[in-house]
Amino acid sequence: MNYEIVIGLETHVELDTQSKIFCSCGGHSSPKEPNDCVCPACSGMPGMLPVMNKHVVELAVTAGLMLNCEISRYTTFDKKNYYYPDLPCAYQITQLNHPICTNGCVSLQTSQGNRDIRIKQIHMEEDAGKLVHEGKHSYVDFNRTSVPLIEIVTQPDFHSAEEVLLYLNKLKSMFRSGGISECEEGAMRCDVNISVRPEGSEEFGVRTEIKNMSSFDAIERAIRYESQRHMDALEFGTEELVQETRRFDDVSGKTFAMRNKETEADYRYFPDANIMPIIIDDEWLEQIKATKPVAVDEKADAYREAGISEKEIEMLIHNNKLSKLLDDVIALGCGAKDAATWILTDCAGVLRKDGKSLSNLSINAEKLAAIIKLVDSGSINRNAGKKILIAVVEKDVDPVTYCKENGLDRKVDASAIESIIDKVINENPRALEDYKNGKEKAKQALFGACMKELKGAGNPAVIKELLESKLNNA
Ligand code: ADP
Ligand code: MG
Ligand code: ZN
């Protein structure tokens, strides 16, 4: 029999905020050593009260807008109770009853055509800490405790690993370009719910949930393994499927049962009376909308239209910092295609020399634009531009000053050019003779000699013209 795979995803994304969700400890990119970023509130000391981080709400709403969701104007937090050593309060603050965003939709361009994935909801919650096991001992690190997360829950609308990966990559690009999260390894974690049913059937099969996967490669392998396990169970009766939570083992490539699936009642959810309901009024929503970045697809289209190659678009779209740099340089009056090359090829080349990559690039958009303009205007040649670029990337010099101080400027005065041309003609009587006898090539050689003397300075067109008139009058 043919089977259809049915998948629903719950994706947790750590938000790029300065501080945690309910206290002023630094956010997920702050900590250096274990327990660096911990205070009485996020370590669950008695009597401490949570204070909502406004930026978390704004990022969650931005994510909702990007995923075409309805934004709840009234949103509340609930306590989800369970005991685990990485959870100091013995409850997680999350949203059950009034999540911040609902009923969204993402469309995917798959090899089978367009697919729409419905988003059931997005809710805000706090992350748990981390346990570190060493030999007989286990240590607890609360740096991640209370780091803000959004959880994006889809309807069971995926039917293949390909669709799942397209979706995750799309979320990643969107969240990067929206400043929501850089989605580094570990900052985006997925629970994958899978079931299988005979093709054409309306009824869902028994579902299992594979918990907490952060590598896309593992997600793909887990889906393949788990869906095959379900199909074998249905087709050959190899085992009885039960609704449960499973874990994927990266080494064997198999999934293993962890526990029976908890139900909502197991967690004794109840409203968190310490956090006031959040009201999102028109004014605030409009403010957030106004800062919402252009959707990734639109941006890719705009780059494509400007003649930027697909490969370059791919690099830009997945990197908020680079695309912002490019946009800034374009806004300063440089051509899009040219600017993309300067960033993705020339800047990358300078960094590569020092064993670095584009992720290390920090160049001021105005300085880069100044270099590009020096080259475009013919004031300097591209090689001189590259020399300036190296100095700007490495020592943050001012491009125009550096250009002048190092004699990279082509602007030399006309009399200097003239005397050099005279000198070159005088030193090469043979070439002059040849030119007079109709050998065009001789003029090229003389021109080359002039350029060499001028060390690339001066406008080539002007030099050529002057040389020609001198030759014709000699
Ligand atoms: P729970 O409350 O048990 O976590 P939800 O209704 O919130 O269940 O669904 C959790 C996730 O499981 C959602 O992403 C949903 O799309 C997915 N899901 C639900 N039923 C199925 C199914 N039969 N097969 C695959 N995924 C499913
Ligand atoms: Mg769930
Ligand atoms: Zn804290």
XYZ file of C-alpha atoms and ligand atoms in Angstrom:
503
model
C 0.000 0.000 0.000
C 1.055 3.589 -0.499
C 1.317 5.759 2.571
C 1.262 9.459 3.159
C 3.588 10.950 5.756
C 2.068 13.640 7.980
C 4.314 15.974 9.956
C 3.699 18.893 12.305
C 6.538 20.972 13.759
C 7.082 22.790 17.014
C 10.104 25.050 16.554
C 11.776 26.874 19.443
C 13.841 29.911 18.582
C 16.026 31.841 21.041
C 15.433 35.549 20.552
C 18.322 37.973 20.110
C 17.463 40.272 22.994
C 19.900 42.171 25.200
C 18.381 40.677 28.333
C 16.367 37.694 29.493
C 12.577 37.580 29.278
C 11.698 38.417 32.906
C 14.865 39.898 34.458
C 17.768 42.119 33.456
C 20.386 39.361 33.123
C 22.112 39.286 29.714
C 20.430 37.365 26.875
C 21.642 34.231 25.142
C 24.714 35.701 23.486
C 26.076 37.270 26.693
C 27.427 34.523 28.958
C 31.063 33.484 28.908
C 31.397 31.152 31.906
C 28.668 28.917 33.386
C 26.299 30.849 35.644
C 27.692 34.245 34.574
C 24.224 35.593 33.847
C 22.080 34.622 36.790
C 20.104 36.647 39.351
C 17.657 35.830 42.136
C 14.727 36.098 39.706
C 15.932 33.677 37.038
C 17.353 31.247 39.587
C 13.959 30.933 41.250
C 14.617 32.494 44.643
C 11.444 32.747 46.744
C 9.553 35.994 46.466
C 11.118 37.257 43.253
C 8.750 38.592 40.619
C 9.051 38.478 36.828
C 9.163 41.761 34.880
C 8.214 41.482 31.208
C 10.835 42.402 28.597
C 8.976 44.569 26.065
C 11.383 43.728 23.250
C 10.374 40.051 23.455
C 6.773 41.001 22.664
C 7.916 43.142 19.741
C 10.063 40.393 18.248
C 7.275 37.827 18.677
C 4.836 40.169 16.918
C 7.371 40.772 14.131
C 7.706 36.999 13.680
C 3.912 36.746 13.576
C 3.651 39.450 10.933
C 6.277 37.710 8.817
C 4.334 34.454 9.090
C 1.024 36.137 8.193
C -0.507 35.532 11.617
C -3.315 37.256 13.451
C -1.801 39.250 16.296
C -3.613 38.864 19.618
C -4.382 42.214 21.209
C -4.692 40.515 24.595
C -2.054 37.983 25.524
C -1.301 36.241 28.838
C 1.227 33.880 30.418
C 0.658 30.543 32.118
C 2.756 28.333 34.371
C 3.606 24.866 33.099
C 4.544 22.772 36.096
C 7.128 20.015 36.067
C 10.183 19.160 38.065
C 13.642 18.950 36.542
C 16.975 20.168 37.944
C 17.486 22.646 35.069
C 14.194 24.374 35.960
C 14.755 26.240 39.246
C 11.134 27.380 39.713
C 9.760 23.902 38.952
C 7.516 25.578 36.425
C 8.137 27.146 33.020
C 6.449 30.427 32.174
C 4.802 29.941 28.779
C 1.563 30.774 26.981
C -1.301 28.313 26.781
C -4.608 30.168 26.790
C -3.869 33.378 24.901
C -0.809 32.962 22.683
C 0.523 36.101 21.026
C 0.001 35.032 17.382
C -2.426 32.593 15.759
C -3.578 31.348 12.340
C -0.629 32.141 10.118
C 0.571 30.683 6.873
C 3.872 30.128 5.053
C 4.127 29.123 1.424
C 6.943 26.907 0.195
C 8.211 26.375 -3.335
C 8.890 22.636 -3.387
C 9.942 20.372 -6.250
C 6.289 19.269 -6.353
C 4.962 22.828 -6.607
C 3.655 25.354 -4.108
C 2.734 24.164 -0.603
C 1.010 26.185 2.059
C 1.852 25.367 5.657
C -0.610 26.673 8.226
C 0.813 28.114 11.418
C -1.360 27.179 14.371
C 0.237 29.641 16.763
C 3.343 31.386 18.017
C 3.812 31.744 21.749
C 6.442 33.291 23.993
C 8.139 31.354 26.758
C 11.315 31.077 28.786
C 14.071 28.570 28.119
C 15.298 26.117 30.752
C 18.888 25.881 32.031
C 21.443 23.308 31.008
C 22.737 20.234 32.785
C 26.376 19.333 32.339
C 27.339 15.767 33.168
C 30.924 14.955 34.113
C 31.681 11.477 35.368
C 29.635 10.827 38.492
C 28.671 14.476 38.846
C 26.071 16.625 37.202
C 26.316 20.397 37.175
C 23.662 22.922 36.472
C 24.206 26.069 34.392
C 21.440 28.664 34.687
C 22.772 31.031 31.991
C 20.071 29.857 29.596
C 17.311 29.856 32.217
C 14.740 32.497 31.252
C 16.318 33.292 27.901
C 13.342 34.289 25.718
C 12.007 31.826 23.161
C 9.245 31.874 20.668
C 7.679 28.554 19.772
C 6.152 28.305 16.328
C 3.604 25.503 16.054
C 2.422 24.368 12.634
C -0.620 22.363 11.688
C 0.206 18.823 10.484
C 0.682 20.057 6.913
C 4.104 18.702 5.893
C 4.355 15.523 3.855
C 8.097 15.096 3.380
C 11.507 15.891 4.847
C 12.093 18.202 1.873
C 9.150 20.381 2.880
C 10.277 20.456 6.495
C 13.780 21.613 5.561
C 12.489 24.253 3.149
C 10.285 25.565 5.936
C 13.085 25.642 8.509
C 15.449 27.393 6.110
C 12.766 29.919 5.330
C 12.150 30.603 9.021
C 15.877 30.990 9.502
C 16.243 33.548 6.699
C 13.201 35.464 7.859
C 14.291 35.561 11.467
C 17.800 36.633 10.531
C 16.638 39.388 8.266
C 14.097 40.499 10.885
C 16.694 40.741 13.662
C 14.616 38.178 15.566
C 17.343 35.583 15.907
C 20.591 34.689 14.193
C 19.409 31.054 14.595
C 22.921 29.794 15.269
C 23.439 26.096 15.949
C 21.390 25.273 19.039
C 19.366 28.503 18.990
C 16.715 26.859 16.791
C 15.370 23.544 18.100
C 12.604 21.429 16.699
C 10.135 18.853 17.949
C 8.991 16.793 14.988
C 5.561 15.122 15.194
C 5.100 12.307 12.694
C 2.336 9.985 11.674
C 1.617 7.955 8.595
C -1.681 7.059 6.925
C -2.813 5.142 3.857
C -2.873 7.450 0.854
C -6.303 9.012 0.414
C -7.303 8.420 4.025
C -8.760 11.351 5.926
C -7.988 9.983 9.364
C -4.656 10.625 11.056
C -2.472 7.749 12.158
C -0.864 7.378 15.602
C 1.688 10.134 16.075
C 5.067 10.112 17.716
C 7.076 13.173 18.652
C 10.836 13.329 18.203
C 12.132 15.867 20.685
C 14.672 18.625 20.590
C 16.662 18.398 17.381
C 18.823 21.279 16.271
C 20.745 19.975 13.261
C 18.901 20.033 9.940
C 20.766 16.954 8.857
C 19.588 15.041 11.934
C 16.023 16.239 11.351
C 16.070 14.886 7.812
C 17.493 11.515 8.874
C 15.088 11.250 11.803
C 12.089 11.878 9.544
C 13.224 9.207 7.106
C 13.838 6.664 9.844
C 10.693 7.364 11.823
C 8.308 7.451 8.856
C 9.727 4.138 7.636
C 9.265 2.647 11.107
C 5.598 3.710 11.037
C 5.066 2.329 7.534
C 6.657 -0.991 8.463
C 4.429 -1.200 11.511
C 1.313 -0.582 9.414
C 2.328 -2.717 6.456
C 3.989 -5.686 8.134
C 2.842 -5.427 11.744
C 6.471 -5.203 12.918
C 5.348 -3.450 16.111
C 2.418 -1.668 17.623
C 2.608 2.099 17.303
C 1.872 4.094 20.434
C 1.694 7.827 20.921
C 4.960 8.671 22.652
C 7.941 10.954 22.832
C 11.106 9.687 21.176
C 14.701 10.744 20.845
C 16.874 10.526 17.739
C 20.287 8.959 18.148
C 22.712 10.585 15.776
C 25.164 7.668 15.742
C 22.786 4.798 14.954
C 20.404 7.011 12.963
C 17.460 5.480 14.881
C 14.816 6.834 17.217
C 14.184 5.453 20.705
C 11.193 5.748 23.027
C 11.764 8.221 25.892
C 8.424 8.406 27.627
C 4.718 8.194 26.992
C 3.395 11.470 25.744
C 2.323 13.752 28.575
C -1.073 15.325 28.284
C -1.877 18.886 29.114
C -3.328 17.786 32.461
C 0.052 16.366 33.507
C 1.469 19.878 33.620
C -1.300 21.457 35.674
C -1.175 24.617 33.652
C -2.592 27.691 35.340
C -2.464 31.410 34.644
C 0.635 33.175 35.962
C -0.882 35.782 38.249
C 2.481 37.556 38.594
C 2.432 38.810 35.013
C -0.215 41.279 33.937
C -2.033 40.541 30.683
C -0.331 42.370 27.831
C -2.496 44.618 25.694
C -1.233 45.390 22.225
C -3.066 48.498 21.089
C -3.250 49.933 17.551
C -0.493 52.429 18.172
C 2.003 49.845 19.395
C 1.096 47.421 16.609
C 1.584 50.152 14.000
C 4.952 50.998 15.524
C 6.063 47.380 15.264
C 4.731 47.097 11.712
C 6.673 50.199 10.716
C 9.949 48.590 11.757
C 9.102 45.228 10.185
C 11.775 44.524 7.607
C 10.961 43.681 4.024
C 10.056 40.022 3.734
C 12.913 37.839 2.540
C 11.220 36.880 -0.724
C 10.656 40.475 -1.719
C 14.249 41.273 -0.909
C 15.557 38.385 -3.015
C 13.396 39.572 -5.913
C 14.754 43.097 -5.618
C 18.360 41.825 -5.635
C 17.586 39.598 -8.610
C 16.162 42.551 -10.479
C 19.325 44.533 -9.766
C 21.320 41.810 -11.525
C 22.859 40.148 -8.461
C 23.586 36.460 -9.066
C 21.614 33.657 -7.382
C 24.696 32.516 -5.495
C 25.263 35.992 -4.125
C 21.574 36.382 -3.254
C 21.772 33.182 -1.265
C 24.739 34.536 0.718
C 23.035 37.867 1.328
C 19.564 36.648 2.205
C 20.850 34.402 4.953
C 22.977 37.110 6.463
C 21.241 40.080 7.895
C 24.493 41.956 8.503
C 25.735 41.625 4.917
C 22.420 42.467 3.288
C 22.109 45.516 5.538
C 25.610 46.615 4.513
C 24.708 46.156 0.859
C 21.438 48.063 1.253
C 23.286 50.896 2.974
C 25.952 51.074 0.270
C 23.260 51.080 -2.431
C 21.412 53.830 -0.566
C 24.639 55.850 -0.683
C 24.447 55.794 -4.462
C 26.475 52.747 -5.542
C 25.279 50.215 -8.121
C 23.782 47.075 -6.539
C 25.620 44.503 -8.619
C 28.968 46.235 -8.261
C 28.509 46.762 -4.517
C 27.610 43.082 -4.056
C 30.889 42.096 -5.742
C 32.890 44.474 -3.547
C 31.344 42.946 -0.436
C 31.117 39.269 -1.312
C 34.309 38.956 -3.365
C 36.708 41.762 -2.453
C 35.961 42.128 1.252
C 35.848 38.332 1.584
C 39.278 38.167 -0.106
C 40.823 40.657 2.314
C 39.483 38.720 5.307
C 40.526 35.370 3.888
C 44.156 36.533 3.850
C 43.952 36.688 7.638
C 42.144 33.384 7.918
C 38.837 35.120 8.598
C 35.460 34.924 6.905
C 32.720 37.368 5.986
C 31.115 36.837 9.378
C 34.055 38.854 10.777
C 33.454 41.758 8.426
C 32.889 45.081 10.081
C 33.250 47.862 7.571
C 31.555 51.208 7.650
C 29.082 51.455 4.745
C 30.100 55.044 4.040
C 33.768 54.112 3.733
C 33.011 51.235 1.407
C 30.775 53.459 -0.696
C 33.571 56.045 -0.866
C 36.001 53.453 -2.273
C 33.477 52.255 -4.832
C 32.849 55.838 -5.928
C 36.567 56.592 -6.282
C 36.826 53.659 -8.684
C 33.583 54.390 -10.531
C 34.493 58.006 -11.142
C 37.801 56.936 -12.720
C 39.797 58.729 -10.023
C 41.565 55.484 -9.192
C 41.731 52.088 -10.823
C 40.269 48.937 -9.292
C 43.618 47.747 -7.996
C 44.145 50.970 -6.109
C 40.598 50.529 -4.794
C 41.512 47.125 -3.455
C 44.590 48.547 -1.734
C 42.421 51.124 -0.021
C 39.908 48.443 0.920
C 42.614 46.435 2.690
C 43.627 49.506 4.699
C 40.013 50.264 5.572
C 39.179 46.704 6.626
C 42.382 46.250 8.596
C 42.998 49.717 10.010
C 39.696 51.524 9.478
C 41.459 54.415 7.705
C 39.609 57.143 5.850
C 39.570 56.029 2.191
C 39.919 59.437 0.534
C 42.763 60.561 2.800
C 44.523 57.223 2.451
C 44.211 57.409 -1.320
C 45.827 60.860 -1.451
C 48.537 60.113 1.085
C 49.612 57.010 -0.767
C 49.601 58.565 -4.217
C 46.894 56.222 -5.457
C 44.983 59.122 -6.903
C 45.075 59.286 -10.668
C 44.594 63.014 -10.677
C 47.997 64.347 -11.638
C 48.202 67.723 -13.277
C 48.240 68.011 -17.048
C 51.766 69.426 -17.290
C 53.191 66.432 -15.410
C 51.446 64.125 -17.846
C 52.731 66.112 -20.786
C 56.339 66.038 -19.663
C 56.151 62.307 -19.092
C 54.752 61.747 -22.577
C 57.553 63.906 -24.027
C 60.124 61.942 -22.075
C 58.734 58.592 -23.241
C 58.692 59.691 -26.889
C 62.261 61.010 -26.647
C 63.513 57.788 -25.112
C 61.884 55.627 -27.803
C 62.821 57.001 -31.224
C 62.311 53.571 -32.838
C 58.697 53.416 -31.693
C 58.064 56.903 -32.986
C 59.546 55.895 -36.321
C 57.410 52.748 -36.457
C 54.291 54.741 -35.658
C 55.018 57.151 -38.470
C 55.368 54.172 -40.779
C 51.816 53.162 -39.889
C 52.419 50.648 -37.109
C 49.481 51.149 -34.682
C 51.079 48.723 -32.267
C 53.912 51.149 -31.597
C 51.423 53.635 -30.190
C 50.126 50.966 -27.791
C 53.666 50.293 -26.570
C 54.289 54.006 -25.980
C 50.989 54.340 -24.163
C 51.961 51.404 -21.940
C 55.283 53.050 -21.172
C 53.536 56.296 -20.212
C 51.120 54.486 -17.896
C 54.051 52.736 -16.297
C 55.855 56.016 -15.669
C 52.650 57.477 -14.241
C 52.185 54.397 -12.030
C 48.539 54.093 -13.034
C 47.774 57.707 -12.155
C 45.973 60.015 -14.562
C 42.921 59.387 -16.656
C 43.806 56.840 -19.386
C 41.516 58.415 -21.977
C 43.138 61.818 -21.565
C 46.642 60.365 -21.717
C 45.807 58.447 -24.866
C 44.469 61.527 -26.585
C 47.445 63.673 -25.624
C 49.904 61.005 -26.708
C 48.194 60.670 -30.070
C 48.309 64.378 -30.785
C 51.994 64.547 -29.773
C 52.839 61.602 -32.017
C 50.976 63.109 -34.937
C 52.804 66.433 -34.505
C 56.247 64.996 -33.839
P -0.139 18.626 21.852
O -1.004 19.588 22.570
O -0.347 17.226 22.198
O 1.310 19.023 21.822
P -0.860 19.869 19.412
O -2.235 19.844 18.855
O -0.369 21.128 20.036
O -0.674 18.657 20.365
O 0.120 19.486 18.249
C 1.473 19.468 18.423
C 2.091 19.298 17.077
O 1.810 18.001 16.571
C 1.569 20.275 16.050
O 2.675 20.752 15.297
C 0.654 19.444 15.194
O 0.658 19.894 13.853
C 1.306 18.096 15.256
N 0.377 16.990 15.047
C -0.838 16.818 15.602
N -1.400 15.690 15.160
C -0.527 15.107 14.310
C -0.513 13.905 13.544
N -1.504 13.030 13.566
N 0.567 13.648 12.782
C 1.593 14.496 12.764
N 1.647 15.615 13.464
C 0.611 15.937 14.237
Mg 2.757 20.716 22.087
Zn 18.238 36.904 35.926
